[in-house]
């Protein structure tokens, strides 16, 4: 019988995975006071059947806490909270890496601690609104353009957060360069209109991203470092621009030279966004010699086909992991997936729609 690639072991940098299924990062907003807690520990422990868990977006600094109730990893309390989560996942034989997500301009001061500021490559306001617990939905503000000092200090915040992640016993770090957050804001000539060597041409717009990647890889090891990208994504007011293909061709080539463990490529077309063209996926595959993760609207057969065609080495599942905590077992045994997905509870503050989804019972209908 032909071996099913989804259930084969894979090595990602220095991380040995028990299968080729990744739990994608998903913001869930349960970190009261921005500190990981016991409820989050239960949530991740329930899903430790994944070969690799990538956590929800976690801020490397107070300035990156754009959303209500997202976790950070810049304080001692946060590190201690995450330690309990990594320990729980490891006790179940799972591997877990943290996604470092600085929200940049996709933020609101009501979601941030005193003294924090909303910063971005340029003072370009994003269209849309941000939810706040205090005043509900509010328009995005105009961010402060980052000074050279801000760029240097933010880079150091990523490095410190990555070191904190290793202290918290994470198996690695994923830098969030997708979905319109700070790193992608530097990549786009629409959100980045700087006139210095961090703006303008493709090399300059990629500079901050590559400097952060290189610094984190130097600090914790390139074999424990990856990045998430979303070319052609439109999340968080990221309109398309003519140089998209050339930007990601250059970026993937430079990431390959740094030698990080993986690129995680997300395609949100299953949720109504434009399709990431095959050509850019192939360009990144050709340029980047280490592991590539694909994410976006996969079921078991589509995932297996993507692994078979060689475009990806691992497949990430997002929403199916929310209401199927035992997703890997369900896929392996061809058990029915739950269709009971409580979308109205995605970002609430308690266990409802979070840790209360049941596992499959053999013999149930």
Short mmCIF file of C-alpha atoms in Angstrom, two decimals:
data_model
loop_
_atom_site.label_atom_id
_atom_site.label_comp_id
_atom_site.label_asym_id
_atom_site.label_seq_id
_atom_site.Cartn_x
_atom_site.Cartn_y
_atom_site.Cartn_z
CA UNK A 1 0.00 0.00 0.00
CA UNK A 2 1.29 3.46 -0.88
CA UNK A 3 2.52 5.49 2.06
CA UNK A 4 0.44 8.58 2.83
CA UNK A 5 2.79 11.54 3.05
CA UNK A 6 0.59 13.45 5.50
CA UNK A 7 1.38 10.94 8.19
CA UNK A 8 5.11 10.55 7.57
CA UNK A 9 7.76 12.05 9.81
CA UNK A 10 9.58 15.15 8.61
CA UNK A 11 12.52 17.13 9.95
CA UNK A 12 12.19 20.92 9.96
CA UNK A 13 15.58 22.40 10.71
CA UNK A 14 16.46 20.78 14.03
CA UNK A 15 12.84 19.80 14.80
CA UNK A 16 11.75 16.20 14.18
CA UNK A 17 8.00 16.00 13.55
CA UNK A 18 5.85 12.89 14.03
CA UNK A 19 3.71 13.75 10.98
CA UNK A 20 3.49 16.32 8.20
CA UNK A 21 0.45 18.14 9.57
CA UNK A 22 0.84 21.63 11.00
CA UNK A 23 -1.65 23.47 13.17
CA UNK A 24 -1.70 26.94 11.66
CA UNK A 25 -1.41 30.06 13.83
CA UNK A 26 -4.83 31.46 14.73
CA UNK A 27 -5.57 34.48 16.89
CA UNK A 28 -8.00 33.44 19.64
CA UNK A 29 -7.82 36.36 22.12
CA UNK A 30 -7.88 34.35 25.38
CA UNK A 31 -4.72 35.85 26.93
CA UNK A 32 -6.25 38.03 29.62
CA UNK A 33 -3.77 40.79 30.46
CA UNK A 34 -1.67 39.54 27.50
CA UNK A 35 -0.38 36.64 29.66
CA UNK A 36 -0.70 32.99 28.52
CA UNK A 37 -2.92 31.08 30.94
CA UNK A 38 -4.33 27.69 31.95
CA UNK A 39 -7.16 27.87 29.41
CA UNK A 40 -4.64 28.35 26.60
CA UNK A 41 -2.61 25.43 27.97
CA UNK A 42 -5.65 23.18 27.69
CA UNK A 43 -6.37 24.39 24.14
CA UNK A 44 -2.89 23.64 22.80
CA UNK A 45 -2.57 20.38 24.74
CA UNK A 46 -5.81 19.14 23.16
CA UNK A 47 -4.28 19.68 19.69
CA UNK A 48 -0.84 18.17 20.32
CA UNK A 49 -1.53 15.42 17.77
CA UNK A 50 -0.30 17.84 15.11
CA UNK A 51 3.23 17.24 13.92
CA UNK A 52 3.87 20.90 14.60
CA UNK A 53 1.82 23.56 16.36
CA UNK A 54 2.43 27.17 15.44
CA UNK A 55 0.98 29.38 18.14
CA UNK A 56 -1.32 32.32 17.68
CA UNK A 57 0.40 35.60 16.88
CA UNK A 58 2.38 36.68 19.95
CA UNK A 59 3.78 40.14 20.35
CA UNK A 60 7.51 40.70 20.83
CA UNK A 61 6.86 44.03 22.57
CA UNK A 62 4.15 46.28 24.06
CA UNK A 63 4.12 48.23 20.77
CA UNK A 64 3.03 45.10 18.89
CA UNK A 65 -0.06 44.36 20.99
CA UNK A 66 -2.59 45.64 18.47
CA UNK A 67 -5.49 43.32 19.29
CA UNK A 68 -7.43 42.79 22.48
CA UNK A 69 -6.24 39.90 24.66
CA UNK A 70 -3.41 38.60 22.47
CA UNK A 71 -0.36 37.18 24.27
CA UNK A 72 3.13 38.60 24.41
CA UNK A 73 6.53 37.13 25.18
CA UNK A 74 8.44 40.14 26.46
CA UNK A 75 7.85 39.80 30.22
CA UNK A 76 8.83 37.22 32.84
CA UNK A 77 5.16 36.44 33.52
CA UNK A 78 4.54 35.75 29.85
CA UNK A 79 7.57 33.46 29.60
CA UNK A 80 6.41 31.51 32.66
CA UNK A 81 2.89 31.21 31.21
CA UNK A 82 4.24 29.88 27.91
CA UNK A 83 6.49 27.37 29.73
CA UNK A 84 3.41 25.58 31.02
CA UNK A 85 1.99 25.39 27.51
CA UNK A 86 5.15 24.07 25.85
CA UNK A 87 5.52 21.52 28.65
CA UNK A 88 1.96 20.28 28.10
CA UNK A 89 2.43 19.93 24.34
CA UNK A 90 5.79 18.18 24.74
CA UNK A 91 4.29 15.77 27.28
CA UNK A 92 1.91 14.64 24.52
CA UNK A 93 4.76 14.10 22.04
CA UNK A 94 4.06 17.29 20.10
CA UNK A 95 6.31 20.10 18.88
CA UNK A 96 5.43 23.76 19.21
CA UNK A 97 6.90 26.97 17.85
CA UNK A 98 5.83 30.52 18.61
CA UNK A 99 4.69 33.00 15.99
CA UNK A 100 6.12 36.45 16.69
CA UNK A 101 3.57 38.98 15.42
CA UNK A 102 4.12 42.71 15.68
CA UNK A 103 0.89 44.30 14.46
CA UNK A 104 2.41 47.66 13.46
CA UNK A 105 -0.33 49.96 12.18
CA UNK A 106 -3.03 47.27 12.56
CA UNK A 107 -3.65 48.34 16.11
CA UNK A 108 -5.47 50.61 18.50
CA UNK A 109 -4.12 52.35 21.58
CA UNK A 110 -7.07 51.05 23.65
CA UNK A 111 -5.66 47.53 23.24
CA UNK A 112 -2.17 48.54 24.35
CA UNK A 113 -0.50 49.15 27.72
CA UNK A 114 0.37 52.62 28.92
CA UNK A 115 3.47 53.98 27.22
CA UNK A 116 3.12 51.86 24.07
CA UNK A 117 2.92 53.52 20.66
CA UNK A 118 1.54 52.54 17.27
CA UNK A 119 4.43 52.45 14.81
CA UNK A 120 4.81 51.52 11.15
CA UNK A 121 7.25 52.04 8.27
CA UNK A 122 5.32 55.17 7.25
CA UNK A 123 2.50 57.33 8.60
CA UNK A 124 -0.03 55.66 6.29
CA UNK A 125 -3.39 54.89 7.89
CA UNK A 126 -4.94 51.48 7.21
CA UNK A 127 -8.53 51.35 6.03
CA UNK A 128 -10.89 49.58 8.40
CA UNK A 129 -11.44 49.19 12.12
CA UNK A 130 -9.99 47.43 15.15
CA UNK A 131 -12.11 45.86 17.91
CA UNK A 132 -11.45 47.10 21.44
CA UNK A 133 -12.96 45.73 24.63
CA UNK A 134 -13.43 49.28 25.93
CA UNK A 135 -15.18 50.99 23.00
CA UNK A 136 -15.83 48.11 20.56
CA UNK A 137 -14.85 48.83 16.93
CA UNK A 138 -12.71 51.91 16.32
CA UNK A 139 -11.08 53.29 13.17
CA UNK A 140 -7.40 52.49 12.73
CA UNK A 141 -5.31 55.51 13.72
CA UNK A 142 -2.51 57.07 11.71
CA UNK A 143 0.67 55.33 12.93
CA UNK A 144 3.93 57.04 13.80
CA UNK A 145 6.58 56.61 11.13
CA UNK A 146 9.42 54.58 12.61
CA UNK A 147 12.64 56.47 13.19
CA UNK A 148 16.03 54.82 12.69
CA UNK A 149 16.08 54.36 16.48
CA UNK A 150 12.64 52.69 16.35
CA UNK A 151 13.86 50.34 13.62
CA UNK A 152 16.92 49.36 15.67
CA UNK A 153 14.96 48.89 18.91
CA UNK A 154 12.16 46.92 17.22
CA UNK A 155 14.70 44.61 15.65
CA UNK A 156 16.17 44.03 19.10
CA UNK A 157 12.69 43.34 20.50
CA UNK A 158 12.28 40.50 17.98
CA UNK A 159 15.66 39.09 19.05
CA UNK A 160 14.84 39.34 22.76
CA UNK A 161 11.44 37.73 22.19
CA UNK A 162 13.05 34.87 20.24
CA UNK A 163 15.49 34.28 23.10
CA UNK A 164 12.56 34.35 25.54
CA UNK A 165 10.83 31.74 23.37
CA UNK A 166 13.80 29.39 23.71
CA UNK A 167 13.81 30.04 27.46
CA UNK A 168 10.12 29.08 27.47
CA UNK A 169 11.13 25.78 25.77
CA UNK A 170 9.61 26.45 22.38
CA UNK A 171 11.08 24.35 19.58
CA UNK A 172 11.50 27.38 17.35
CA UNK A 173 10.13 30.70 16.14
CA UNK A 174 8.03 31.79 13.16
CA UNK A 175 8.26 35.47 12.21
CA UNK A 176 4.91 36.78 10.98
CA UNK A 177 5.67 38.44 7.65
CA UNK A 178 2.10 38.05 6.34
CA UNK A 179 -1.46 39.35 6.73
CA UNK A 180 -0.57 43.03 6.68
CA UNK A 181 1.36 43.21 9.95
CA UNK A 182 4.60 45.10 10.58
CA UNK A 183 7.00 43.00 8.51
CA UNK A 184 4.71 42.95 5.49
CA UNK A 185 4.05 46.67 5.93
CA UNK A 186 7.73 47.19 5.10
CA UNK A 187 7.46 44.99 1.99
CA UNK A 188 4.64 46.92 0.31
CA UNK A 189 5.28 50.20 -1.53
CA UNK A 190 1.75 51.25 -0.53
CA UNK A 191 2.24 51.01 3.26
CA UNK A 192 5.97 51.83 3.01
CA UNK A 193 6.64 55.20 1.35
CA UNK A 194 9.96 55.85 3.09
CA UNK A 195 12.72 57.71 1.24
CA UNK A 196 15.66 56.18 3.14
CA UNK A 197 17.34 52.79 2.70
CA UNK A 198 14.29 51.01 4.18
CA UNK A 199 11.94 52.20 1.42
CA UNK A 200 11.75 52.68 -2.31
CA UNK A 201 13.12 49.79 -4.37
CA UNK A 202 12.59 46.11 -3.66
CA UNK A 203 15.93 45.60 -1.92
CA UNK A 204 15.26 48.48 0.45
CA UNK A 205 11.69 47.41 1.23
CA UNK A 206 12.91 43.89 2.05
CA UNK A 207 15.79 45.18 4.18
CA UNK A 208 14.03 45.33 7.56
CA UNK A 209 12.45 41.89 7.12
CA UNK A 210 15.78 40.32 6.18
CA UNK A 211 17.61 42.07 9.00
CA UNK A 212 15.08 40.80 11.54
CA UNK A 213 15.26 37.26 10.12
CA UNK A 214 19.07 37.27 10.14
CA UNK A 215 19.24 38.66 13.68
CA UNK A 216 16.77 36.10 15.06
CA UNK A 217 18.53 33.25 13.21
CA UNK A 218 21.86 34.41 14.68
CA UNK A 219 20.36 34.58 18.19
CA UNK A 220 18.57 31.21 18.36
CA UNK A 221 19.85 29.27 15.33
CA UNK A 222 18.70 29.31 11.73
CA UNK A 223 17.56 25.70 12.22
CA UNK A 224 14.90 27.02 14.65
CA UNK A 225 13.78 30.03 12.59
CA UNK A 226 11.07 30.39 9.95
CA UNK A 227 8.82 33.04 8.43
CA UNK A 228 5.21 33.26 7.25
CA UNK A 229 4.47 35.09 3.99
CA UNK A 230 1.25 35.95 2.13
CA UNK A 231 2.00 37.23 -1.38
CA UNK A 232 -1.21 38.43 -3.03
CA UNK A 233 -2.90 38.54 0.37
CA UNK A 234 -5.20 41.48 1.04
CA UNK A 235 -5.72 41.12 4.80
CA UNK A 236 -5.34 44.30 6.85
CA UNK A 237 -5.60 46.66 3.89
CA UNK A 238 -2.75 45.38 1.72
CA UNK A 239 -3.67 46.25 -1.90
CA UNK A 240 -1.80 44.58 -4.74
CA UNK A 241 1.12 46.35 -6.40
CA UNK A 242 2.95 45.67 -9.70
CA UNK A 243 6.17 44.38 -8.11
CA UNK A 244 4.64 41.59 -5.99
CA UNK A 245 6.22 38.73 -7.92
CA UNK A 246 9.63 40.42 -8.10
CA UNK A 247 9.46 41.27 -4.39
CA UNK A 248 8.85 37.68 -3.31
CA UNK A 249 11.34 36.31 -5.82
CA UNK A 250 14.05 38.50 -4.29
CA UNK A 251 12.89 37.86 -0.72
CA UNK A 252 12.78 34.06 -1.05
CA UNK A 253 16.22 34.04 -2.65
CA UNK A 254 17.66 36.09 0.22
CA UNK A 255 15.90 33.94 2.83
CA UNK A 256 17.50 30.89 1.23
CA UNK A 257 20.93 32.54 1.56
CA UNK A 258 20.31 33.12 5.28
CA UNK A 259 19.43 29.43 5.51
CA UNK A 260 16.42 29.50 7.80
CA UNK A 261 14.47 26.30 8.43
CA UNK A 262 11.21 27.09 6.65
CA UNK A 263 8.93 29.42 4.74
CA UNK A 264 5.24 29.19 5.59
CA UNK A 265 3.13 30.34 2.62
CA UNK A 266 -0.52 31.20 3.22
CA UNK A 267 -3.23 31.42 0.55
CA UNK A 268 -6.50 32.87 1.86
CA UNK A 269 -8.50 32.27 -1.33
CA UNK A 270 -10.67 29.71 0.49
CA UNK A 271 -11.97 32.65 2.55
CA UNK A 272 -12.55 34.92 -0.44
CA UNK A 273 -9.12 36.50 -0.99
CA UNK A 274 -7.38 36.32 -4.39
CA UNK A 275 -5.60 33.06 -5.21
CA UNK A 276 -1.83 33.02 -4.76
CA UNK A 277 -0.74 32.25 -8.34
CA UNK A 278 0.98 28.94 -9.04
CA UNK A 279 3.91 30.83 -10.58
CA UNK A 280 4.86 32.59 -7.34
CA UNK A 281 4.52 29.36 -5.37
CA UNK A 282 6.85 27.68 -7.85
CA UNK A 283 9.30 30.59 -7.75
CA UNK A 284 9.52 30.35 -3.97
CA UNK A 285 9.86 26.56 -4.17
CA UNK A 286 12.67 26.88 -6.72
CA UNK A 287 14.49 29.58 -4.75
CA UNK A 288 14.18 28.14 -1.27
CA UNK A 289 15.86 24.81 -0.57
CA UNK A 290 14.62 24.07 2.95
CA UNK A 291 11.12 23.25 4.19
CA UNK A 292 8.05 24.93 2.71
CA UNK A 293 4.68 24.86 4.49
CA UNK A 294 1.49 25.59 2.55
CA UNK A 295 -1.68 26.75 4.28
CA UNK A 296 -5.14 27.61 3.05
CA UNK A 297 -8.33 25.63 2.50
CA UNK A 298 -6.82 22.14 2.44
CA UNK A 299 -8.71 18.93 3.03
CA UNK A 300 -7.01 15.52 3.24
CA UNK A 301 -6.94 14.79 -0.49
CA UNK A 302 -5.81 18.29 -1.52
CA UNK A 303 -3.13 18.21 1.16
CA UNK A 304 -1.81 14.87 -0.01
CA UNK A 305 -1.76 16.06 -3.63
CA UNK A 306 0.22 19.18 -2.65
CA UNK A 307 2.82 17.02 -0.87
CA UNK A 308 2.96 14.63 -3.82
CA UNK A 309 3.58 17.40 -6.36
CA UNK A 310 6.52 18.67 -4.33
CA UNK A 311 5.37 22.28 -3.98
CA UNK A 312 5.19 21.85 -0.21
CA UNK A 313 6.78 19.65 2.46
CA UNK A 314 4.19 20.25 5.16
CA UNK A 315 0.52 21.25 5.14
CA UNK A 316 -1.01 23.57 7.70
CA UNK A 317 -4.67 23.37 8.71
CA UNK A 318 -6.32 26.29 10.48
CA UNK A 319 -10.04 26.30 11.19
CA UNK A 320 -10.44 22.49 11.07
CA UNK A 321 -8.24 22.36 14.19
CA UNK A 322 -10.64 24.65 16.06
CA UNK A 323 -13.63 22.30 16.13
CA UNK A 324 -11.61 19.09 15.64
CA UNK A 325 -9.01 19.04 18.41
CA UNK A 326 -8.21 15.46 17.33
CA UNK A 327 -7.92 16.44 13.65
CA UNK A 328 -4.92 14.22 12.94
CA UNK A 329 -6.67 11.11 14.24
CA UNK A 330 -9.80 11.97 12.29
CA UNK A 331 -7.82 12.37 9.07
CA UNK A 332 -5.78 9.24 9.67
CA UNK A 333 -8.86 7.10 10.33
CA UNK A 334 -11.14 8.80 7.79
CA UNK A 335 -13.49 9.78 10.59
CA UNK A 336 -16.03 12.51 9.86
CA UNK A 337 -14.88 16.03 10.62
CA UNK A 338 -17.09 18.15 12.83
CA UNK A 339 -19.03 20.87 10.99
CA UNK A 340 -20.01 22.62 14.23
CA UNK A 341 -17.79 25.70 14.03
CA UNK A 342 -18.87 28.53 16.33
CA UNK A 343 -17.44 31.49 14.43
CA UNK A 344 -19.13 33.99 16.74
CA UNK A 345 -16.92 32.68 19.56
CA UNK A 346 -13.57 32.83 17.74
CA UNK A 347 -12.37 35.86 19.71
CA UNK A 348 -14.38 35.72 22.94
CA UNK A 349 -12.67 35.47 26.33
CA UNK A 350 -13.71 32.12 27.83
CA UNK A 351 -13.75 28.38 27.14
CA UNK A 352 -16.87 28.42 24.96
CA UNK A 353 -15.95 27.73 21.34
CA UNK A 354 -12.35 27.18 22.44
CA UNK A 355 -11.73 24.12 24.60
CA UNK A 356 -15.23 22.63 24.63
CA UNK A 357 -15.19 20.95 21.20
CA UNK A 358 -15.41 17.14 21.64
CA UNK A 359 -13.10 14.51 20.21
CA UNK A 360 -14.50 11.85 17.88
CA UNK A 361 -16.27 8.94 19.51
CA UNK A 362 -16.05 5.70 17.55
CA UNK A 363 -19.56 4.53 16.73
CA UNK A 364 -21.03 8.01 16.88
CA UNK A 365 -22.90 9.49 13.93
#
